[in-house]
XYZ file of N, CA and C in Angstrom:
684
model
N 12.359 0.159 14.379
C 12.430 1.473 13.734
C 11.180 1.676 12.894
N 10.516 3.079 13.181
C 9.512 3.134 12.559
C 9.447 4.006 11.861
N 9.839 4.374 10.175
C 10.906 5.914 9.689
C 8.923 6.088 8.816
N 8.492 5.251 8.634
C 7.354 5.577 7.452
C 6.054 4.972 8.038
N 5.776 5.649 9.022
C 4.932 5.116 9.912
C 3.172 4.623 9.283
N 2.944 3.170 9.661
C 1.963 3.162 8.894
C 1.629 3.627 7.475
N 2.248 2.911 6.780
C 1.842 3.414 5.179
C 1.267 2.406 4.365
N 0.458 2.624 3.685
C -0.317 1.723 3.187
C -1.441 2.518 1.919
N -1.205 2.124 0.858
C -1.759 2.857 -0.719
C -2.739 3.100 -0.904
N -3.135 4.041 -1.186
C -4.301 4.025 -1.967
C -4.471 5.456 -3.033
N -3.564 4.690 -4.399
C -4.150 5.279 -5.549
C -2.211 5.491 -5.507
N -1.606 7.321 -5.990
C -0.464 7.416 -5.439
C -0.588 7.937 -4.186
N -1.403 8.275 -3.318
C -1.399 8.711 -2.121
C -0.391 7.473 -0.828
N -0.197 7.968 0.467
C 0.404 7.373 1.183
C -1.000 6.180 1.503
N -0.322 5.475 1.800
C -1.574 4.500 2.535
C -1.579 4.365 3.734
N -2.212 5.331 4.767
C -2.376 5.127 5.830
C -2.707 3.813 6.934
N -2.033 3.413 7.612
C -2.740 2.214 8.527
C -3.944 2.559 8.978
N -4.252 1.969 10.353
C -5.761 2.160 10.802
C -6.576 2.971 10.930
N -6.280 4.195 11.580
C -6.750 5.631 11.731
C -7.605 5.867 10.399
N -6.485 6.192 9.274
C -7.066 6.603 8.069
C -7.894 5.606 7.157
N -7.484 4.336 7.362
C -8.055 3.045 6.476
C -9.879 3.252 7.516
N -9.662 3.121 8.502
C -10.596 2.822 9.001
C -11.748 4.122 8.875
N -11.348 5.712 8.692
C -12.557 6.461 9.143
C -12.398 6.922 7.530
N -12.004 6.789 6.710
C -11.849 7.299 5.530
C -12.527 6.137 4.559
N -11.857 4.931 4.425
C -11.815 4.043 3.666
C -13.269 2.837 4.249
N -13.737 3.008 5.520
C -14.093 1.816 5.955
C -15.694 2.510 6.644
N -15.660 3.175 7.334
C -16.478 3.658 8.200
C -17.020 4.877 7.691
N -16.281 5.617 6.822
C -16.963 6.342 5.927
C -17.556 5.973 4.419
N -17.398 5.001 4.184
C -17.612 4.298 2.968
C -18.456 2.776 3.032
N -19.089 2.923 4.117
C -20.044 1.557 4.315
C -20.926 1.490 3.444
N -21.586 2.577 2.846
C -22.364 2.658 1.611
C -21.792 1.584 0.306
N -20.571 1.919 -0.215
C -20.082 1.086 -0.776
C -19.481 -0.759 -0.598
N -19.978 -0.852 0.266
C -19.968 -2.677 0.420
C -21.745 -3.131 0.646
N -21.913 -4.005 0.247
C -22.988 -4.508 -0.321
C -23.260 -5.047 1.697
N -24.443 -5.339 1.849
C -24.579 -5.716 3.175
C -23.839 -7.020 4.060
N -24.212 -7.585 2.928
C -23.421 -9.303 3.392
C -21.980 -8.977 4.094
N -21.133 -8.087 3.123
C -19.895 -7.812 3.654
C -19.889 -6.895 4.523
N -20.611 -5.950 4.506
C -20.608 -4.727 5.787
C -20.891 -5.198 6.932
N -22.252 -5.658 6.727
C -22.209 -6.887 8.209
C -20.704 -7.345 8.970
N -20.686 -7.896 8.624
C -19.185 -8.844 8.615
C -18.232 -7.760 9.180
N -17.711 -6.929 8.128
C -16.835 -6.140 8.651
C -17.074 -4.959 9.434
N -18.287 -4.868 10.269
C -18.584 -3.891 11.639
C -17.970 -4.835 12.447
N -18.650 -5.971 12.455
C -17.924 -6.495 13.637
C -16.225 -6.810 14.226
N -16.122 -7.096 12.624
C -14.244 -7.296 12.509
C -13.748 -5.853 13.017
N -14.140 -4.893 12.835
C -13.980 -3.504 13.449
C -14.031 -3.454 14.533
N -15.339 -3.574 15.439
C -15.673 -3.538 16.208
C -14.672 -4.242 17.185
N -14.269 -5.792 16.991
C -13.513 -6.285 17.828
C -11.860 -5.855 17.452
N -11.416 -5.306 16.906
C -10.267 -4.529 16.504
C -9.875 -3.551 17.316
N -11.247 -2.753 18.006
C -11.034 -1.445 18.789
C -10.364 -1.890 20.134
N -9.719 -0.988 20.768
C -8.735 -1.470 22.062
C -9.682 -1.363 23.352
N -10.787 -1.199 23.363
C -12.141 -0.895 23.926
C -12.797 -2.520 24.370
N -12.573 -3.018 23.200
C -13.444 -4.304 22.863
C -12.479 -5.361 22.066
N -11.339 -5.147 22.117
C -10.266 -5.899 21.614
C -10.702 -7.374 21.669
N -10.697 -8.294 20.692
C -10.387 -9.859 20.377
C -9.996 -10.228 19.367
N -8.740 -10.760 19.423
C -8.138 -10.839 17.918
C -8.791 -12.050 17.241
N -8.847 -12.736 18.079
C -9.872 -14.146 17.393
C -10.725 -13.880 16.684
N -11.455 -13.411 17.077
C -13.073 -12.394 16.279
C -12.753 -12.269 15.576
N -12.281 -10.809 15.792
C -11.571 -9.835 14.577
C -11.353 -10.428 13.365
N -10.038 -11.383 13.698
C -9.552 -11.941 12.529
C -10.226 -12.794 11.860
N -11.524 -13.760 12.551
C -12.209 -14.196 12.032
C -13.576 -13.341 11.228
N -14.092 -12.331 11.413
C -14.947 -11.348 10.872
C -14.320 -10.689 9.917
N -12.707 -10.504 10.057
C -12.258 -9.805 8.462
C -12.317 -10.853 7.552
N -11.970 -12.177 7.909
C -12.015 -13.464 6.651
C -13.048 -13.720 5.796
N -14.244 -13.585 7.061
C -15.474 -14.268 6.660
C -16.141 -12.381 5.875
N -15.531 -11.442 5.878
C -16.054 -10.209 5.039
C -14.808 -10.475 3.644
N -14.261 -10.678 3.727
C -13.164 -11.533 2.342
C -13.698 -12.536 1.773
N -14.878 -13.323 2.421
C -15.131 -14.334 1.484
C -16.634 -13.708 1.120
N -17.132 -12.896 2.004
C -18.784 -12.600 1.786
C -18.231 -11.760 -0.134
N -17.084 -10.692 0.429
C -16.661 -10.258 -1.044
C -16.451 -10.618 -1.919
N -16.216 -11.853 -2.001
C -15.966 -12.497 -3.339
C -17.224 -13.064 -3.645
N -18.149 -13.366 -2.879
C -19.652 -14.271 -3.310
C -20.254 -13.067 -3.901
N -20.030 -11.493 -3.170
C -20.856 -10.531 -4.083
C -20.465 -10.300 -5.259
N -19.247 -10.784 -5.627
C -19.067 -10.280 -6.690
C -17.585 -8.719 -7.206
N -17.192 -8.834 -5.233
C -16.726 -7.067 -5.708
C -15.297 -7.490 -6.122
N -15.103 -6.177 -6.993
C -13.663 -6.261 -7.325
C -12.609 -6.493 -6.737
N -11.565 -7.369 -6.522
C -10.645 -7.625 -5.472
C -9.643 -6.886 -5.607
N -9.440 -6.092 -6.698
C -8.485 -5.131 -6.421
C -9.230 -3.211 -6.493
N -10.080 -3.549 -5.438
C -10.804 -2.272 -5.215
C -10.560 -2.066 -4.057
N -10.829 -0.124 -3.905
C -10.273 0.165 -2.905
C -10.976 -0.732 -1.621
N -12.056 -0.771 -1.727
C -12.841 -1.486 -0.304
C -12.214 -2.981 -0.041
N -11.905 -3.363 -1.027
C -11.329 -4.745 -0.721
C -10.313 -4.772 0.166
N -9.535 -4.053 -0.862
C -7.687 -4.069 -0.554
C -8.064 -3.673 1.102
N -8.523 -2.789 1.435
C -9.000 -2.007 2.665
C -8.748 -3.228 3.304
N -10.057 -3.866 3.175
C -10.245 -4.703 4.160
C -8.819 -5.536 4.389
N -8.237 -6.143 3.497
C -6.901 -6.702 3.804
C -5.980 -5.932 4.633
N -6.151 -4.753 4.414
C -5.107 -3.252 5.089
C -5.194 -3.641 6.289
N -6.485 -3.710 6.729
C -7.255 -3.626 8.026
C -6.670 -4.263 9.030
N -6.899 -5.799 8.550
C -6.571 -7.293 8.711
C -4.719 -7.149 9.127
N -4.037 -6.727 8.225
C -2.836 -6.466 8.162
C -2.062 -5.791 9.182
N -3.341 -4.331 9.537
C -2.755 -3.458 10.786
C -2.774 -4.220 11.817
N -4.448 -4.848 12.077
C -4.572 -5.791 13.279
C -3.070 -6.273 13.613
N -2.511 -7.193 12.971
C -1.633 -8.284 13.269
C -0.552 -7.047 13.529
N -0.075 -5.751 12.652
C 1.329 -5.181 13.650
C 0.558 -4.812 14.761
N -0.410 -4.673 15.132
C -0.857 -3.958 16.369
C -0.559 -4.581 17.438
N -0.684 -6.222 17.043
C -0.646 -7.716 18.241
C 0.791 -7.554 17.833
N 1.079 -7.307 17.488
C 2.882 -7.224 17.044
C 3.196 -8.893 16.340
N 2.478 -9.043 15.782
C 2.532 -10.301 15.590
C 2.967 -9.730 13.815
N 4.181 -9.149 13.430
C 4.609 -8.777 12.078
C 4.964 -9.332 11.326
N 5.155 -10.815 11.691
C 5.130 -11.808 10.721
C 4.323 -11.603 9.659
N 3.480 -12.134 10.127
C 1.956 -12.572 9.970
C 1.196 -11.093 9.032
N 1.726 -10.197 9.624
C 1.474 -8.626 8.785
C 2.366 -8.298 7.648
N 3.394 -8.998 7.391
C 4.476 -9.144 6.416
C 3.622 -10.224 5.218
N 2.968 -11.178 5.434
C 3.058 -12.161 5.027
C 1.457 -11.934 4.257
N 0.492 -11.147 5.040
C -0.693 -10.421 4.152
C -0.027 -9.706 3.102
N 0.522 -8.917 3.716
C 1.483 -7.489 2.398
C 2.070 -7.926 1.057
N 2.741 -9.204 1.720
C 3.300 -9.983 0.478
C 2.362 -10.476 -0.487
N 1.122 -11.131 -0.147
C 0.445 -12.290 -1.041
C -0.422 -10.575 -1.570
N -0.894 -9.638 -0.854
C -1.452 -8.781 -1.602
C -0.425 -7.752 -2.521
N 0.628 -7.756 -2.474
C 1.446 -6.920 -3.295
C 1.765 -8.070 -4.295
N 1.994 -9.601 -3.989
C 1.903 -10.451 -5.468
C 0.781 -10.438 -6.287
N -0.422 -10.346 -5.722
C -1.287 -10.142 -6.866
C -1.604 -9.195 -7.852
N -1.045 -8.305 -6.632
C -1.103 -6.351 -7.430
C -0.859 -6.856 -8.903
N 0.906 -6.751 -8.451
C 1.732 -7.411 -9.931
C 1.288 -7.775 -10.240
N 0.653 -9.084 -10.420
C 0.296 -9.943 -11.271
C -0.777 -9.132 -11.807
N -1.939 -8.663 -11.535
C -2.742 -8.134 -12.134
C -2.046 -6.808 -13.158
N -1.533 -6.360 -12.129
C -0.730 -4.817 -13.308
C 0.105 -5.910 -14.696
N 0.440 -6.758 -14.281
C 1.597 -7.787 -15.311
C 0.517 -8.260 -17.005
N -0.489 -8.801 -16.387
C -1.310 -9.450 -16.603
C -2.826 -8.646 -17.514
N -3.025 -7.775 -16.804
C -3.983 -6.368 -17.224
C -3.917 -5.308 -17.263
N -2.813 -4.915 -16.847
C -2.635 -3.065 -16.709
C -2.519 -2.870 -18.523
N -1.728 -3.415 -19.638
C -1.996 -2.943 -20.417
C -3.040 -2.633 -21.246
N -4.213 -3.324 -20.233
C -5.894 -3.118 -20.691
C -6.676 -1.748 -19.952
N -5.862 -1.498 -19.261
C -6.373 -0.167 -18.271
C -5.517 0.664 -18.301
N -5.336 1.472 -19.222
C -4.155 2.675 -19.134
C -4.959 4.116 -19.098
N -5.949 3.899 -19.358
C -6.916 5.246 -19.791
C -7.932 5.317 -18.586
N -8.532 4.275 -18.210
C -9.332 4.250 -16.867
C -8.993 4.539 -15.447
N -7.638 4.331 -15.224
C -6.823 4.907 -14.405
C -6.625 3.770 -13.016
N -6.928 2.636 -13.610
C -6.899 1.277 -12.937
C -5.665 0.861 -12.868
N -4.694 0.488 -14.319
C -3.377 0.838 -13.814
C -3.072 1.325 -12.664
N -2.855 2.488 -12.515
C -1.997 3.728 -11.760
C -2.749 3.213 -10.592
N -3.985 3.222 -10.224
C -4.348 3.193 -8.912
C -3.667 2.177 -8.477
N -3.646 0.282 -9.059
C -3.296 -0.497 -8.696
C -1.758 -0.500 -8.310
N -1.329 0.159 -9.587
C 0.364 -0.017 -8.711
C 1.105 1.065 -7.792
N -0.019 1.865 -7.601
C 0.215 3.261 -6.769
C 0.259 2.425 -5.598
N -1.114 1.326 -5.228
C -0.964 0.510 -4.220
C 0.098 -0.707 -4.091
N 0.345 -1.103 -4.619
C 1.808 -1.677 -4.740
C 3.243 -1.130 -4.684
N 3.144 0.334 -4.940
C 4.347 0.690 -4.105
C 3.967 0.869 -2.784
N 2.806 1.831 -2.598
C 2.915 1.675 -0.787
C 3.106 0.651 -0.600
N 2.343 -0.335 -0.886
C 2.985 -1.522 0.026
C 4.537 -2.127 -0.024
N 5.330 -2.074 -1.113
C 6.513 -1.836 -1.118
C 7.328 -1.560 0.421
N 6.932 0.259 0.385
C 7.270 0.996 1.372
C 6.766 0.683 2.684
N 5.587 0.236 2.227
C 5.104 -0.562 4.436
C 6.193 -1.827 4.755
N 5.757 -2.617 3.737
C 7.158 -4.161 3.778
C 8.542 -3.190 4.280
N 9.047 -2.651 3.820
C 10.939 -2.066 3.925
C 10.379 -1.778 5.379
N 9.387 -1.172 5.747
C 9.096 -0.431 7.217
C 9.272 -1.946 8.166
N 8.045 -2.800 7.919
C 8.256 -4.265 8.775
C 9.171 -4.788 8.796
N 9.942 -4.809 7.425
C 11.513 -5.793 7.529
C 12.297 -5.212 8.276
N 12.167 -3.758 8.535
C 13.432 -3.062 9.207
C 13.155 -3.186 10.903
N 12.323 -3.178 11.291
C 11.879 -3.220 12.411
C 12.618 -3.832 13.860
N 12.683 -3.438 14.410
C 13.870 -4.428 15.524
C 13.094 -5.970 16.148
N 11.904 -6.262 15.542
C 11.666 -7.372 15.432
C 11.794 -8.397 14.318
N 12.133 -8.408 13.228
C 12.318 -8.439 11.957
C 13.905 -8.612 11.489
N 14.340 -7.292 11.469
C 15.778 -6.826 11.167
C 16.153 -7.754 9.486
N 15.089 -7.753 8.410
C 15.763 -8.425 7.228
C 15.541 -7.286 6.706
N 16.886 -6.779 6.537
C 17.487 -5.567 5.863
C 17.997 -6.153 4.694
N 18.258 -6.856 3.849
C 18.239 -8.026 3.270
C 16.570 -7.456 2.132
N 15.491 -7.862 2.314
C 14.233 -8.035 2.161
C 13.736 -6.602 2.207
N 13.845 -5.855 3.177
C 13.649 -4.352 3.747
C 14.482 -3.447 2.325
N 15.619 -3.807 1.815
C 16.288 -2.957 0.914
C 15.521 -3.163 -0.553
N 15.207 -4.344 -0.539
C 14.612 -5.275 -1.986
C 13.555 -4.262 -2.301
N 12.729 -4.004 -1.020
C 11.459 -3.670 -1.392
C 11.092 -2.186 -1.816
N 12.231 -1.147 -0.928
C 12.178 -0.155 -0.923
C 13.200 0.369 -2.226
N 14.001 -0.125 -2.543
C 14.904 0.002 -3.890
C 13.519 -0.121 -4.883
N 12.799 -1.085 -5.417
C 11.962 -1.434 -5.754
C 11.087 -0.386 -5.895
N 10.468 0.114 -4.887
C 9.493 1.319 -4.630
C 9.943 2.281 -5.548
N 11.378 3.314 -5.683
C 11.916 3.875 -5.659
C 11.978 3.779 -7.179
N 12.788 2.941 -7.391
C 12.641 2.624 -9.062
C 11.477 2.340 -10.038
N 10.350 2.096 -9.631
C 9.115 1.753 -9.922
C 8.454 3.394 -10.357
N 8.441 4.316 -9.052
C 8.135 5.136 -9.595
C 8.760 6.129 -10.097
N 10.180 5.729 -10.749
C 11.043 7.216 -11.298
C 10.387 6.233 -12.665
N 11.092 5.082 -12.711
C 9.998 4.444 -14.040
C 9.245 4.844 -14.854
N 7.915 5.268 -14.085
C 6.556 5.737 -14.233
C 6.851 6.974 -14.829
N 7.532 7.470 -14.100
C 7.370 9.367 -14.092
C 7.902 9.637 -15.122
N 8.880 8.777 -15.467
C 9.805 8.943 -16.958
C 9.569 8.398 -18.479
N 8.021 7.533 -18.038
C 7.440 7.110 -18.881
C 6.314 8.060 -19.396
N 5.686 8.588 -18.353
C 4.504 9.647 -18.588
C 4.961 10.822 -19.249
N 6.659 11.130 -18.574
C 6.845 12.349 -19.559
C 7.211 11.647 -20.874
N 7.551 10.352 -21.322
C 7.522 10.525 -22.575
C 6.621 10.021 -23.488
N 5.396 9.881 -22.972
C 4.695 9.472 -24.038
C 3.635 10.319 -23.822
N 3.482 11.519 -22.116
C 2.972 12.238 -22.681
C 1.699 11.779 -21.091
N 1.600 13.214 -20.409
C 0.895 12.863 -19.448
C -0.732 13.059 -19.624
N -1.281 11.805 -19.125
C -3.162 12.152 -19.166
C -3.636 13.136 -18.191
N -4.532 13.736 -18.416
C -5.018 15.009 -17.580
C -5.446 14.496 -16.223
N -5.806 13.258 -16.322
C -6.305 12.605 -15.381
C -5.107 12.087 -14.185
N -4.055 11.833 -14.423
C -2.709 11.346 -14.361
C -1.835 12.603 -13.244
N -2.184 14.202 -14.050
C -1.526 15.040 -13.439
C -1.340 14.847 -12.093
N -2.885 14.759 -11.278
C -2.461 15.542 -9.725
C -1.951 14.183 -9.233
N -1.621 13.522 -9.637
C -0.873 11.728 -9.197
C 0.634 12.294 -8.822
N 1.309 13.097 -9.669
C 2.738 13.240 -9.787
C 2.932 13.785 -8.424
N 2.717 14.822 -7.936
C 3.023 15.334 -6.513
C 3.007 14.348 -5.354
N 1.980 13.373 -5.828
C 1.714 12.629 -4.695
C 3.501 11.161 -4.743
N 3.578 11.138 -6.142
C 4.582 9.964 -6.654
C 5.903 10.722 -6.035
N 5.900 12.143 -6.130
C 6.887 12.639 -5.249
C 7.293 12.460 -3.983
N 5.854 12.828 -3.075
C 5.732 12.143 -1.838
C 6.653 10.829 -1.357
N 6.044 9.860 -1.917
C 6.219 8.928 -2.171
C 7.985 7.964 -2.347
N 8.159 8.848 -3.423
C 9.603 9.108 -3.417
C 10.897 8.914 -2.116
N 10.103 10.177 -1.502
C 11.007 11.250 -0.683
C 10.690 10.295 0.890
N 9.189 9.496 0.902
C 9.540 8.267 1.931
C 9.977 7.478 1.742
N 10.546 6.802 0.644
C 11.289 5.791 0.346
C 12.704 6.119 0.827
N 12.494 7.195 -0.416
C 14.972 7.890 0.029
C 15.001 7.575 1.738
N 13.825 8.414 2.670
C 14.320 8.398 3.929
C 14.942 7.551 4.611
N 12.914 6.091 4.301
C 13.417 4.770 4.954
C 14.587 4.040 4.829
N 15.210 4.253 3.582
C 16.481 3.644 2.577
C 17.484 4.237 3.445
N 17.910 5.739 3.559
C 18.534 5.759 4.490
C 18.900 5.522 5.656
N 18.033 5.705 6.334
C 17.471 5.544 7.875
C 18.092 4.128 8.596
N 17.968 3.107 7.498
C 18.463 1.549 7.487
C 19.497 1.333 6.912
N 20.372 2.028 6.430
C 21.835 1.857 5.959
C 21.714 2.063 4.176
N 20.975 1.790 4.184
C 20.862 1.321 2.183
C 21.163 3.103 1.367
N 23.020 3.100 2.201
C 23.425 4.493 1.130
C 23.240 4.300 -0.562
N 23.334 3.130 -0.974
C 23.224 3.222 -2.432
C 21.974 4.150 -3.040
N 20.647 2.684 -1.968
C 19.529 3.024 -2.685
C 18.760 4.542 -2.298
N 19.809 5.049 -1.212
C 18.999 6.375 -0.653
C 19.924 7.318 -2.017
N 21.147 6.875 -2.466
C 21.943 7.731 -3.639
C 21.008 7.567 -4.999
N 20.438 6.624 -5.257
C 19.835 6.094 -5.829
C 18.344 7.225 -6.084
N 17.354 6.919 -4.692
C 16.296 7.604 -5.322
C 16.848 9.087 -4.988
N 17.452 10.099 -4.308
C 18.016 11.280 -4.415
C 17.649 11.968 -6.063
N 18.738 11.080 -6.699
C 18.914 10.686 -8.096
C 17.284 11.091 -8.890
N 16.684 10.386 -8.317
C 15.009 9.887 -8.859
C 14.440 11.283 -8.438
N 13.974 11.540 -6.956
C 13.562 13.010 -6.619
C 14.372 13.807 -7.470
N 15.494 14.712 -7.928
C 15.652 15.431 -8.496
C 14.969 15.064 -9.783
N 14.829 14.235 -10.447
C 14.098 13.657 -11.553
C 12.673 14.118 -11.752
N 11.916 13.648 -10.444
C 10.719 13.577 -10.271
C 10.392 15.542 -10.164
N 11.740 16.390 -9.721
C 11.066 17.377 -9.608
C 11.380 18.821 -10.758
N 12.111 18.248 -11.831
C 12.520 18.819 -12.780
C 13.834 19.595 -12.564
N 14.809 18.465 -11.416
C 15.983 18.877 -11.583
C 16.907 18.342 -11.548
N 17.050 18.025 -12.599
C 17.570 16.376 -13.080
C 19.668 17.494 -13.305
N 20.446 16.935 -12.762
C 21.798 17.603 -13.294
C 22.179 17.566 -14.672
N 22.434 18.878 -14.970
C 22.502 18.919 -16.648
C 24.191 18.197 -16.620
């Protein structure tokens, strides 16, 4: 079952899988990776395409642009980074190999946390926060998508993540109205709506009546119509 097709974060926006990671995030943004890593990741591209397909490559040219990134220096929780993990991530559902695409999602949605756990209360004004855990709910919402999958089927794991999603950002939204939203912050909310309203679906879609009663609950929240 595929209710939230390809989703994957960036900022509160949906996070698109390959299509969008790749001509938005990757191929339009080569300017922004330093050469060592761009190098690297044309080719991991390159052998990614169904044209020129080798997952061996591939997967070896996204690693070796993961490690060129860390020798430059770039931020690992930047959009170009995370990208590249995205990338790496689609590869493997593409080979259907969703383990293995579960198991990127995970170690990069533990660090999110940890960094939001760890530093977000040092970035509330820069907007590093919000971006980071904007990407941590998509990924939330991609995980509930893989667990549910008829290869997969841990509905179990699939509910965890998307309950999670769901509550994370009524959280947010209920925090900003009370302490008071940054100007910078505004056009985020429509998108946290979005956001929302793919979660309730997937939640439904897979049985999880609570957590689809649950964010319902949250969307009316999120849209100023909370039951008096």
């Amino acid at each position: 079952m595929t209710v939230v097709s390809a989703v994957i974060l960036f900022g509160f926006g949906v996070l698109i899988y390959a299509p969008y990671v790749y001509h938005y995030y990757i191929v339009g943004a080569f300017h922004n990776f330093p050469e060592p890593v761009a190098k690297k990741l044309r080719r991991a591209l390159y052998f990614s395409q169904e044209r020129s397909l080798d997952p061996k490559l591939a997967i070896k040219y996204y690693r070796e642009a993961l490690a060129a990134a860390d020798e430059e220096g770039m931020d690992p929780f930047s959009n170009e980074v995370l990208g590249i993990k995205f990338q790496l991530a689609s590869l493997f559902e593409q080979l259907q190999n969703y383990q293995r695409a579960i198991d990127i999602l995970e170690i990069v949605r533990r660090d999110c946390l940890r960094w939001v756990d760890e530093f977000g209360d040092k970035h509330w004004n820069d907007g590093k926060r919000t971006r980071v855990l904007g990407k941590t709910i998509g990924i939330s919402v991609k995980l509930g998508d893989l667990y549910s999958n008829q290869y997969i089927q841990d509905t179990d794991k699939a509910g965890e993540k998307l309950i999670w999603a769901v509550e994370t950002v009524l959280r947010e939204k209920i925090r900003r109205e009370k302490e008071g939203v940054k100007e910078e912050m505004e056009g985020r909310i429509s998108e946290a709506r979005r956001r929302y309203t793919e979660a309730s679906s997937l939640a439904k879609a897979i049985g999880f009546e609570d957590g689809y009663q649950n964010s319902e609950e949250g969307i009316k929240r999120l849209n100023g119509k909370e039951d008096k």
